Amino acid sequence: MEKPWPEEAPSTLAALERYIIEPEVFDFLEKQEPGAGGEIQLTDALRVLAGERPMYAYVFEGRRYDVGDRLGFLQATVEFALKREDLREPFREYLEGLMRRLPNTLEPGI
């Protein structure tokens, strides 16, 4: 199901959009009718393919960000930078300086 509303979601699991798929998925894609947004959806083809052969998944334990959303993208970027040894301290110092001057001097468009 492509981006369902929370009340329509069949589970709390999410596809993080990293697939290792066999070439025959393209045969299924060619036969698909447009789905969500009027587009051919890979998830629809995978659902049909799953009815014919085994499919495997990895249950990810960790934090997930919606990087298709501006705020989610920024959150992921900041946390990634703070976890990197080579970026952690200089980036933390930058953020602390930014937060000190933010209420007074941050200009629109910066």
PDB file of C-alpha atoms in Angstrom:
ATOM      1  CA  MET A   1       0.000   0.000   0.000  1.00  0.00           C
ATOM      2  CA  GLU A   2       1.591   3.270  -1.140  1.00  0.00           C
ATOM      3  CA  LYS A   3       1.661   5.896   1.648  1.00  0.00           C
ATOM      4  CA  PRO A   4      -1.634   5.026   3.337  1.00  0.00           C
ATOM      5  CA  TRP A   5      -3.283   7.255   5.907  1.00  0.00           C
ATOM      6  CA  PRO A   6      -2.442   5.971   9.417  1.00  0.00           C
ATOM      7  CA  GLU A   7      -5.972   4.664   9.944  1.00  0.00           C
ATOM      8  CA  GLU A   8      -5.779   2.713   6.656  1.00  0.00           C
ATOM      9  CA  ALA A   9      -2.289   1.247   7.141  1.00  0.00           C
ATOM     10  CA  PRO A  10      -2.273  -2.556   7.263  1.00  0.00           C
ATOM     11  CA  SER A  11       0.649  -2.546   9.740  1.00  0.00           C
ATOM     12  CA  THR A  12       3.237  -0.338  11.402  1.00  0.00           C
ATOM     13  CA  LEU A  13       5.964  -1.619   9.079  1.00  0.00           C
ATOM     14  CA  ALA A  14       7.409   0.574   6.333  1.00  0.00           C
ATOM     15  CA  ALA A  15       9.371  -0.055   3.161  1.00  0.00           C
ATOM     16  CA  LEU A  16      12.552   1.991   3.252  1.00  0.00           C
ATOM     17  CA  GLU A  17      12.842   1.780  -0.521  1.00  0.00           C
ATOM     18  CA  ARG A  18      15.907  -0.359  -0.840  1.00  0.00           C
ATOM     19  CA  TYR A  19      15.189  -3.438  -2.888  1.00  0.00           C
ATOM     20  CA  ILE A  20      17.200  -6.272  -4.327  1.00  0.00           C
ATOM     21  CA  ILE A  21      14.863  -7.597  -6.960  1.00  0.00           C
ATOM     22  CA  GLU A  22      15.002 -10.065  -9.799  1.00  0.00           C
ATOM     23  CA  PRO A  23      14.652  -8.825 -13.397  1.00  0.00           C
ATOM     24  CA  GLU A  24      11.225 -10.438 -13.840  1.00  0.00           C
ATOM     25  CA  VAL A  25       9.699  -7.658 -11.768  1.00  0.00           C
ATOM     26  CA  PHE A  26       9.812  -5.615 -14.981  1.00  0.00           C
ATOM     27  CA  ASP A  27       7.382  -8.087 -16.592  1.00  0.00           C
ATOM     28  CA  PHE A  28       4.976  -7.402 -13.729  1.00  0.00           C
ATOM     29  CA  LEU A  29       5.501  -3.639 -14.019  1.00  0.00           C
ATOM     30  CA  GLU A  30       4.561  -3.735 -17.715  1.00  0.00           C
ATOM     31  CA  LYS A  31       1.230  -5.367 -16.799  1.00  0.00           C
ATOM     32  CA  GLN A  32       0.393  -3.002 -13.920  1.00  0.00           C
ATOM     33  CA  GLU A  33      -2.410  -0.491 -14.100  1.00  0.00           C
ATOM     34  CA  PRO A  34      -1.607   2.958 -12.713  1.00  0.00           C
ATOM     35  CA  GLY A  35      -1.973   3.051  -8.927  1.00  0.00           C
ATOM     36  CA  ALA A  36      -1.523   5.842  -6.384  1.00  0.00           C
ATOM     37  CA  GLY A  37      -1.028   9.205  -8.036  1.00  0.00           C
ATOM     38  CA  GLY A  38      -1.854   7.720 -11.441  1.00  0.00           C
ATOM     39  CA  GLU A  39       1.627   6.160 -11.585  1.00  0.00           C
ATOM     40  CA  ILE A  40       2.837   2.609 -12.057  1.00  0.00           C
ATOM     41  CA  GLN A  41       3.869   1.536  -8.560  1.00  0.00           C
ATOM     42  CA  LEU A  42       6.730  -0.840  -7.862  1.00  0.00           C
ATOM     43  CA  THR A  43       4.989  -1.851  -4.641  1.00  0.00           C
ATOM     44  CA  ASP A  44       1.957  -3.045  -6.627  1.00  0.00           C
ATOM     45  CA  ALA A  45       4.152  -5.207  -8.868  1.00  0.00           C
ATOM     46  CA  LEU A  46       5.983  -6.589  -5.833  1.00  0.00           C
ATOM     47  CA  ARG A  47       2.660  -7.558  -4.235  1.00  0.00           C
ATOM     48  CA  VAL A  48       1.727  -9.585  -7.339  1.00  0.00           C
ATOM     49  CA  LEU A  49       5.209 -11.103  -7.518  1.00  0.00           C
ATOM     50  CA  ALA A  50       4.982 -12.071  -3.828  1.00  0.00           C
ATOM     51  CA  GLY A  51       1.931 -14.175  -4.666  1.00  0.00           C
ATOM     52  CA  GLU A  52       4.055 -16.279  -7.007  1.00  0.00           C
ATOM     53  CA  ARG A  53       7.405 -16.630  -5.248  1.00  0.00           C
ATOM     54  CA  PRO A  54       9.048 -16.064  -1.890  1.00  0.00           C
ATOM     55  CA  MET A  55      10.039 -12.557  -0.899  1.00  0.00           C
ATOM     56  CA  TYR A  56      12.274 -11.600   1.973  1.00  0.00           C
ATOM     57  CA  ALA A  57      12.527  -8.559   4.196  1.00  0.00           C
ATOM     58  CA  TYR A  58      14.879  -7.200   6.797  1.00  0.00           C
ATOM     59  CA  VAL A  59      13.287  -5.833   9.956  1.00  0.00           C
ATOM     60  CA  PHE A  60      15.164  -2.623  10.647  1.00  0.00           C
ATOM     61  CA  GLU A  61      15.694  -1.767  14.296  1.00  0.00           C
ATOM     62  CA  GLY A  62      16.419   1.912  14.557  1.00  0.00           C
ATOM     63  CA  ARG A  63      15.180   5.340  13.785  1.00  0.00           C
ATOM     64  CA  ARG A  64      13.500   6.034  10.460  1.00  0.00           C
ATOM     65  CA  TYR A  65      13.120   9.439   8.851  1.00  0.00           C
ATOM     66  CA  ASP A  66      10.834  10.464   6.038  1.00  0.00           C
ATOM     67  CA  VAL A  67      13.477  12.109   3.872  1.00  0.00           C
ATOM     68  CA  GLY A  68      10.795  12.934   1.316  1.00  0.00           C
ATOM     69  CA  ASP A  69       9.576  15.459   3.890  1.00  0.00           C
ATOM     70  CA  ARG A  70      11.671  18.616   4.402  1.00  0.00           C
ATOM     71  CA  LEU A  71      11.722  18.391   8.191  1.00  0.00           C
ATOM     72  CA  GLY A  72      12.516  14.663   8.143  1.00  0.00           C
ATOM     73  CA  PHE A  73      15.352  15.265   5.691  1.00  0.00           C
ATOM     74  CA  LEU A  74      16.852  17.953   7.937  1.00  0.00           C
ATOM     75  CA  GLN A  75      16.482  15.797  11.051  1.00  0.00           C
ATOM     76  CA  ALA A  76      18.239  12.878   9.367  1.00  0.00           C
ATOM     77  CA  THR A  77      21.031  15.119   8.085  1.00  0.00           C
ATOM     78  CA  VAL A  78      21.678  16.705  11.490  1.00  0.00           C
ATOM     79  CA  GLU A  79      21.686  13.378  13.328  1.00  0.00           C
ATOM     80  CA  PHE A  80      23.923  11.792  10.700  1.00  0.00           C
ATOM     81  CA  ALA A  81      26.412  14.658  10.998  1.00  0.00           C
ATOM     82  CA  LEU A  82      26.432  14.453  14.800  1.00  0.00           C
ATOM     83  CA  LYS A  83      27.155  10.709  14.688  1.00  0.00           C
ATOM     84  CA  ARG A  84      30.200  11.096  12.428  1.00  0.00           C
ATOM     85  CA  GLU A  85      33.450  11.421  14.338  1.00  0.00           C
ATOM     86  CA  ASP A  86      34.955  13.753  11.742  1.00  0.00           C
ATOM     87  CA  LEU A  87      31.945  16.112  11.780  1.00  0.00           C
ATOM     88  CA  ARG A  88      30.568  15.823  15.313  1.00  0.00           C
ATOM     89  CA  GLU A  89      32.532  18.550  17.119  1.00  0.00           C
ATOM     90  CA  PRO A  90      32.715  21.205  14.390  1.00  0.00           C
ATOM     91  CA  PHE A  91      29.047  20.716  13.520  1.00  0.00           C
ATOM     92  CA  ARG A  92      27.987  20.761  17.194  1.00  0.00           C
ATOM     93  CA  GLU A  93      29.923  24.009  17.666  1.00  0.00           C
ATOM     94  CA  TYR A  94      28.230  25.453  14.593  1.00  0.00           C
ATOM     95  CA  LEU A  95      24.777  24.478  15.895  1.00  0.00           C
ATOM     96  CA  GLU A  96      25.477  25.902  19.344  1.00  0.00           C
ATOM     97  CA  GLY A  97      26.639  29.197  17.804  1.00  0.00           C
ATOM     98  CA  LEU A  98      23.616  29.267  15.544  1.00  0.00           C
ATOM     99  CA  MET A  99      21.255  28.718  18.472  1.00  0.00           C
ATOM    100  CA  ARG A 100      22.902  31.546  20.437  1.00  0.00           C
ATOM    101  CA  ARG A 101      22.430  34.056  17.624  1.00  0.00           C
ATOM    102  CA  LEU A 102      19.211  32.640  16.158  1.00  0.00           C
ATOM    103  CA  PRO A 103      16.669  34.695  18.147  1.00  0.00           C
ATOM    104  CA  ASN A 104      18.395  37.986  17.365  1.00  0.00           C
ATOM    105  CA  THR A 105      20.367  37.961  14.157  1.00  0.00           C
ATOM    106  CA  LEU A 106      19.253  35.248  11.794  1.00  0.00           C
ATOM    107  CA  GLU A 107      18.016  37.031   8.701  1.00  0.00           C
ATOM    108  CA  PRO A 108      15.179  35.738   6.523  1.00  0.00           C
ATOM    109  CA  GLY A 109      16.499  33.655   3.673  1.00  0.00           C
ATOM    110  CA  ILE A 110      19.575  32.426   5.567  1.00  0.00           C
TER     111      ILE A 110
END
